[in-house]
Coordinates of C-alpha atoms in Angstrom, one line a residue:
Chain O
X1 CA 20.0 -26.4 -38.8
X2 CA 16.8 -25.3 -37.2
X3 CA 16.3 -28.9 -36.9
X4 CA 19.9 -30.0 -35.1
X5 CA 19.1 -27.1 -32.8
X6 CA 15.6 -28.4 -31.7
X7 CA 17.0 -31.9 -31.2
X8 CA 20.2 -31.0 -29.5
X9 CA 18.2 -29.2 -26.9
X10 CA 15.3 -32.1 -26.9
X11 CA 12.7 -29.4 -27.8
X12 CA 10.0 -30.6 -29.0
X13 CA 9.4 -31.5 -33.0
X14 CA 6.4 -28.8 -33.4
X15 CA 9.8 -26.7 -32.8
X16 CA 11.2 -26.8 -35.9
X17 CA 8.6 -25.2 -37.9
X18 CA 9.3 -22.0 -39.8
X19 CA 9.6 -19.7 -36.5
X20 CA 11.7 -22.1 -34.6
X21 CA 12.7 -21.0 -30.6
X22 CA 16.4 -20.7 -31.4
X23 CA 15.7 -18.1 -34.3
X24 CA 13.5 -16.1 -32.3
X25 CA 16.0 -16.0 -29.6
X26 CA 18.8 -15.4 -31.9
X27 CA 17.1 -12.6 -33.8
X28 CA 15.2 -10.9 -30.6
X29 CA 17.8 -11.3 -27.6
X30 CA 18.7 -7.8 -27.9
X31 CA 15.4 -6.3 -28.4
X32 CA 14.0 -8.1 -25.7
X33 CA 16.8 -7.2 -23.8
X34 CA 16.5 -3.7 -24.4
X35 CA 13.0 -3.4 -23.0
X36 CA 13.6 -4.7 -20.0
X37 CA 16.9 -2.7 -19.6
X38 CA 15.0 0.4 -20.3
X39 CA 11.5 -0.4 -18.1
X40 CA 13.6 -1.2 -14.8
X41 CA 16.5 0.4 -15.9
X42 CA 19.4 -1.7 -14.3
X43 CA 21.7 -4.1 -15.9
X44 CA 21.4 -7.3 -13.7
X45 CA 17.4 -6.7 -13.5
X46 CA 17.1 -6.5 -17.4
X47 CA 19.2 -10.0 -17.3
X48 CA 16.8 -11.5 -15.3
X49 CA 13.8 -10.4 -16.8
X50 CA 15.5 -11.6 -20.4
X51 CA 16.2 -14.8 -18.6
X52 CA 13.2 -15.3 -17.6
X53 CA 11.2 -13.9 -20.6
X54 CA 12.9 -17.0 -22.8
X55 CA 12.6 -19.6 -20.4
X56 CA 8.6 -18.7 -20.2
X57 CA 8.9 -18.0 -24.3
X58 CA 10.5 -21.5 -24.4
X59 CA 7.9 -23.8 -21.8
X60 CA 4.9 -21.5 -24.1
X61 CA 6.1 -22.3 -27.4
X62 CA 3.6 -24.7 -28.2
X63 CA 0.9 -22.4 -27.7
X64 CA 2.3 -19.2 -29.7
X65 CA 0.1 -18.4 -32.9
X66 CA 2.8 -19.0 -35.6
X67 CA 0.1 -16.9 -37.9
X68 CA 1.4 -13.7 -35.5
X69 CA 4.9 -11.7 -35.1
X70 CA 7.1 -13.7 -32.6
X71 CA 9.2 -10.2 -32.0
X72 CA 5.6 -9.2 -30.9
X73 CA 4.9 -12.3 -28.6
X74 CA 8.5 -12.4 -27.0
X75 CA 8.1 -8.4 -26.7
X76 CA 4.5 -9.1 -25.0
X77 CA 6.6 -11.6 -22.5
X78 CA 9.6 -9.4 -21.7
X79 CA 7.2 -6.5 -20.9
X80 CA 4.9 -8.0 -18.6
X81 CA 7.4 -9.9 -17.2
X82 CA 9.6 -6.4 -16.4
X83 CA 6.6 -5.2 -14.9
X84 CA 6.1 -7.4 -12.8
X85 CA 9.8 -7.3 -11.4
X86 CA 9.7 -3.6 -11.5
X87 CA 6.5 -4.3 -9.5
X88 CA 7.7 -6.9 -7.3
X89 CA 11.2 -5.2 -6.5
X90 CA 10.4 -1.7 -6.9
X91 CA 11.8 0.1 -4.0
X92 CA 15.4 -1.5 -4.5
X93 CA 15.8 -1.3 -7.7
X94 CA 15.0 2.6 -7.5
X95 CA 17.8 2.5 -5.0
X96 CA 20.1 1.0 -7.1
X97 CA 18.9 3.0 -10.3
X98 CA 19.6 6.1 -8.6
X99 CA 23.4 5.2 -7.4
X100 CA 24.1 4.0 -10.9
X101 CA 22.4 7.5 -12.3
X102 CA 24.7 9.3 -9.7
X103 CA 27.6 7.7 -10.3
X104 CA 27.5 7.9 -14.0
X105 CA 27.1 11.5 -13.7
X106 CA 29.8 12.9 -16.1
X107 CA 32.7 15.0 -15.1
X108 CA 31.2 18.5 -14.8
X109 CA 35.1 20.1 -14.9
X110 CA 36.4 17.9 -18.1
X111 CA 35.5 20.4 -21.5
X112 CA 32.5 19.5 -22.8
X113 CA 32.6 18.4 -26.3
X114 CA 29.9 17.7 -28.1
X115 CA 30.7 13.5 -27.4
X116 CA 30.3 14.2 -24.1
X117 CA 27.2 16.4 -24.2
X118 CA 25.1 14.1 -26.5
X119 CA 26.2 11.6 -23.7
X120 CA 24.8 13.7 -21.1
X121 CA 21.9 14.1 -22.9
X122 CA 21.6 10.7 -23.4
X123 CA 21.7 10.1 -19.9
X124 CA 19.2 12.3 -18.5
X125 CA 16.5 11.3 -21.0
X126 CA 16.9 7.6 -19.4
X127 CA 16.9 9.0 -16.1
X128 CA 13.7 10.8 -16.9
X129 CA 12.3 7.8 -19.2
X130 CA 13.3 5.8 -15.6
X131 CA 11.2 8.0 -13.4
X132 CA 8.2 7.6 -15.0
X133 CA 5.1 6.4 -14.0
X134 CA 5.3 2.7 -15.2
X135 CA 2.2 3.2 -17.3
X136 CA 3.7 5.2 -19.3
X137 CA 7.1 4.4 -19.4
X138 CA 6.1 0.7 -20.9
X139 CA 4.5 2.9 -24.0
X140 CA 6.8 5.3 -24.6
X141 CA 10.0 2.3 -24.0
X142 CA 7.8 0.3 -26.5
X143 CA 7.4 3.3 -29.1
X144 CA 10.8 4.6 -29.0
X145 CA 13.2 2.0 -28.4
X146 CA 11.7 -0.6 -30.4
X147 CA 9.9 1.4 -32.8
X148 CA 6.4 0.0 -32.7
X149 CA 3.1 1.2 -34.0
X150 CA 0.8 2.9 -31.8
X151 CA -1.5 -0.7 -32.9
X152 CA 1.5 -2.4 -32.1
X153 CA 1.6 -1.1 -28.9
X154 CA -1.7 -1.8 -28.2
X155 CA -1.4 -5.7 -29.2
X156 CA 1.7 -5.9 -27.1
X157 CA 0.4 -4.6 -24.0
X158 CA -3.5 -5.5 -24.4
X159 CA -4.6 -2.0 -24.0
X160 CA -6.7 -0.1 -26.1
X161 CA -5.0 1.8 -29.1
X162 CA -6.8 5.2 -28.1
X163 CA -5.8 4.2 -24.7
X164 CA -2.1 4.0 -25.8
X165 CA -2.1 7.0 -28.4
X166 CA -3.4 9.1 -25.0
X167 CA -0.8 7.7 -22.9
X168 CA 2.3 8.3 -25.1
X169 CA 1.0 12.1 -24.8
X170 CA 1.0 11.8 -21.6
X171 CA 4.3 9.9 -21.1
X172 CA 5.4 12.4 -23.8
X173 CA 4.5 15.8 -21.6
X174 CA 5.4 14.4 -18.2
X175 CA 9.2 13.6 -19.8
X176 CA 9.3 17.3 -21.6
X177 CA 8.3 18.6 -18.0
X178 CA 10.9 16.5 -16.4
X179 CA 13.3 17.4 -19.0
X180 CA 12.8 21.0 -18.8
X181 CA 13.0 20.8 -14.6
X182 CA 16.1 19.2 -14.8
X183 CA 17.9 22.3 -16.8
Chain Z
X1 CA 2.6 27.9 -33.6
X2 CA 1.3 25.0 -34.7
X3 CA 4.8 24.6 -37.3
X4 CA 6.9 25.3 -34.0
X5 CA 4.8 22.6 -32.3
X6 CA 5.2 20.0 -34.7
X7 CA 9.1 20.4 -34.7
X8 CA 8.9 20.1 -30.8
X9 CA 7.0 16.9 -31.2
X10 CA 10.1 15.9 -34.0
X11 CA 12.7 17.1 -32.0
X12 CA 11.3 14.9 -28.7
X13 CA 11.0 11.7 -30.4
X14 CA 14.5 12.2 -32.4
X15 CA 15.5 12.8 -28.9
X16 CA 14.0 10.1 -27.4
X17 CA 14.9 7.6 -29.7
X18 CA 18.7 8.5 -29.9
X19 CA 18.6 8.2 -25.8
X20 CA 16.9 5.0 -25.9
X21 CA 19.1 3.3 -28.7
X22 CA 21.3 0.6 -26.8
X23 CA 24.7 1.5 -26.9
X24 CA 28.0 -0.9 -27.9
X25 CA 28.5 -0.9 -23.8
X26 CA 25.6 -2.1 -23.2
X27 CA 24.5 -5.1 -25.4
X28 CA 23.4 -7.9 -23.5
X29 CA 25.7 -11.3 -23.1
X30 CA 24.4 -14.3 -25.8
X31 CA 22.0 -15.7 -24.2
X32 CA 22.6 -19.4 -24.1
X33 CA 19.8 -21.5 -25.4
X34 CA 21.1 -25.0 -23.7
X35 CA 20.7 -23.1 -20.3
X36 CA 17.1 -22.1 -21.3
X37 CA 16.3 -25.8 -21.8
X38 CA 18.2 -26.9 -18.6
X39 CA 16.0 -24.7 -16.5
X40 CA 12.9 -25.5 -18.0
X41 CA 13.9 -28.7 -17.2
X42 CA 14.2 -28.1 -14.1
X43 CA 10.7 -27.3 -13.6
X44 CA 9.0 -30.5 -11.9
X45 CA 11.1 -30.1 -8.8
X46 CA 10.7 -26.3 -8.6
X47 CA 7.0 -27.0 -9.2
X48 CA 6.6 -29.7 -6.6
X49 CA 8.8 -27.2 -4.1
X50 CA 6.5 -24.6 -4.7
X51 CA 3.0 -27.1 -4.3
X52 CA 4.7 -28.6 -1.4
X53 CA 4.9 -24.6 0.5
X54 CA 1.6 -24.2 -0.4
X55 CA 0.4 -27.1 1.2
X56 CA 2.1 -26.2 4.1
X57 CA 1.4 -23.1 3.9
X58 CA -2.6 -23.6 4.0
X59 CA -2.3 -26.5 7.0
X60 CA -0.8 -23.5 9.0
X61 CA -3.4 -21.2 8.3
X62 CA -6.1 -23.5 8.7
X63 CA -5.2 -24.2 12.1
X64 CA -4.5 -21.1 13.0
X65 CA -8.1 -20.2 11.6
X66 CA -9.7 -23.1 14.0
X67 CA -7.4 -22.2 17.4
X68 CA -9.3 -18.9 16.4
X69 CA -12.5 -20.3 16.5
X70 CA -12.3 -22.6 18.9
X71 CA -10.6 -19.9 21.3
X72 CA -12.7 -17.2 20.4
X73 CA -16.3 -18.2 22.2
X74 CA -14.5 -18.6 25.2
X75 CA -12.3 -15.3 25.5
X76 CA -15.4 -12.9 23.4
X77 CA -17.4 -12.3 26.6
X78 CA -14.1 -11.1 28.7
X79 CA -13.0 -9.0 26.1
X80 CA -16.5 -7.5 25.2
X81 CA -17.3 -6.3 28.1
X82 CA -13.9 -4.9 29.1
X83 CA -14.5 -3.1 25.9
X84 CA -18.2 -1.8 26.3
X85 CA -17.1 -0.5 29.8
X86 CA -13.8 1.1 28.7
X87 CA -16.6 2.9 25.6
X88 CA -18.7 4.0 28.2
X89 CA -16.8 5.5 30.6
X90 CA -15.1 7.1 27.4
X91 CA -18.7 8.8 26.9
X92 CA -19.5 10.6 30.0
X93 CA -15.9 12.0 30.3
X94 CA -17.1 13.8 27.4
X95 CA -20.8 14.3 28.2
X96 CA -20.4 16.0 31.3
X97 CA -18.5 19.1 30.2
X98 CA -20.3 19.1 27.2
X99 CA -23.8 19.0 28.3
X100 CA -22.7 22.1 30.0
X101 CA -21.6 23.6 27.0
X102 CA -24.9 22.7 25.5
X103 CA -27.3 24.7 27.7
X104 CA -25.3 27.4 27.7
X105 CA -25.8 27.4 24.3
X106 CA -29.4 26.8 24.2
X107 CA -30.3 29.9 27.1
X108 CA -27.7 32.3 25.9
X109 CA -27.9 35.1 28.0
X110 CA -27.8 37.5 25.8
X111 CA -30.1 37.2 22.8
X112 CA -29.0 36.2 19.6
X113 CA -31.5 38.7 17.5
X114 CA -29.7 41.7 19.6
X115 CA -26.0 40.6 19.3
X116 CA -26.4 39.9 15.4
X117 CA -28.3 43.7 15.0
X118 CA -25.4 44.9 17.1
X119 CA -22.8 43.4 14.3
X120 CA -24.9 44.6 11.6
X121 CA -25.0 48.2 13.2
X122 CA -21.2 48.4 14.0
X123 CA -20.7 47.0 9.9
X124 CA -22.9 49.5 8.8
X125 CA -21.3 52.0 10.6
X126 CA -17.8 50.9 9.5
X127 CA -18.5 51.3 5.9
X128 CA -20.2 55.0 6.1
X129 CA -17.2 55.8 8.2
X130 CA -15.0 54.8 5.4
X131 CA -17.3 56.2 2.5
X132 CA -16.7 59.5 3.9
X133 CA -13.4 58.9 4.6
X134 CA -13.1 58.3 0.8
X135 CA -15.0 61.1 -0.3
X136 CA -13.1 63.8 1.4
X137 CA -9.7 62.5 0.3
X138 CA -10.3 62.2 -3.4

């Protein structure tokens, strides 16, 4: 199968061993996705970042250490690559992220059950997790939504682990502040 | 306290990772694995695009560098002195009412030693004044 799929998409043969490209896709789209949803925070941004994040994943394959995690390698991508949108297209996408955060604002009339609480909830956690500073919103987007290891962390972004452990404090107080503001 | 802080930490990152969890709305498209390959395919041409700007890019800047140079011996001497004059005349505008000031300050009138005693005396004075002021109200 792995096999078929390498050939049908004229990857090369090195391709087909254990961790092939189309597994690692198939099994991390979502995560991958995720992160970059959650570190620029809009929809058609964290498509692009995805997009791109494979397409480098795929023209790097050769050189990816098959001894380490691929979810780390392709998370190591998607990241840097979400940073550097976030970076590069900054001042729009805030635009953007703020209409979509103002629009989805829930009916403040409609009887809040507890659906629709947890869902507002929900929504101003990521509005806060959004207006980070992007420092620490790549920790605390890596610890909490895909559930890594402060070491993990560290491996994925190339910082320091003490560096990361202080930082998710951080990230940590600064959302609680935020958080608390907002009531 | 340290108990209550603990569950503040727990109740954050239950928070946290509830708000972060991707919901059934909003789970990405399949990405399509053929399209991956096409656009990496695609990469001489974008590659060759992006060497060919470059180039261009640098020829543009180069010449505009040596116009610079070549322009620049001949226009500096204008420019300087326009520029030296323009600082000068800048200067003594502000020397002349300044040097005034400056004399002033250095020949005061009145001197220094006596105004200063005179603050100290009219201080001192304040503060009895206000000692007694204290002492026959309480």
């Amino acid at each position: 199968m792995a096999a078929s799929v390498a050939l049908r998409l004229n990857l090369p043969m090195t391709l087909t061993s254990p961790a092939t490209f189309a597994d690692g896709v198939r099994e991390h789209q979502d995560e991958v996705y995720g992160v970059a949803l959650r570190i620029t925070g809009n929809r058609d941004a964290a498509l692009d970042v995805a997009s791109s994040t494979f397409l480098k994943a795929y023209r790097a394959f050769h050189r990816y250490d098959q001894t380490r995690p691929l979810r780390h390698w392709l998370l190591r991508i998607a990241t840097n690559e979400a940073i550097s949108y976030v970076r590069k297209r900054g001042r729009e996408l805030r635009r953007i992220v703020a209409v979509d955060e103002a629009t989805g604002v829930a009916d403040v009339s409609a009887a809040p059950d507890a659906e629709s609480v947890a869902r507002e909830d929900r929504a101003r956690v990521r509005a806060a997790v959004s207006q980070l500073p992007e420092l620490y919103r790549v920790v605390i987007v890596l610890r909490y939504f895909n559930d890594l290891s402060v070491d993990e962390i560290a491996q994925v972004t190339g910082r320091p682990a003490s560096t990361v452990g202080v930082q998710l404090l951080r990230g940590r107080a600064l959302l609680r502040g935020a958080l608390e503001g907002a009531r | 306290m340290r108990r209550d802080f603990r569950d503040d930490e727990l109740f954050d990152e239950i928070r946290l990772r509830r708000a972060l969890r991707l919901d059934a709305a909003e789970l990405p498209p399949r990405f399509d694995l053929a399209t991956v390959a096409v656009r990496a395919a695609d990469r001489p041409a974008s590659a060759f695009a992006g060497l060919l700007s470059t180039a261009f890019a640098g020829m543009a800047t180069a010449a505009l560098t040596g116009l610079v140079a070549v322009a620049l011996p001949a226009i500096a001497p204008a420019v300087g002195s326009e520029l030296f004059d323009a600082a000068i005349q800048t200067v003594t505008r502000a020397a002349v009412p300044l040097s005034a000031v400056l004399a002033a300050a250095q020949q005061p009138s009145i001197p220094l030693a006596a105004t200063f005693a005179l603050a100290v005396a009219v201080a001192y004075e304040y503060a009895q004044r206000r000692e007694r002021l204290r002492a026959t109200t309480s």
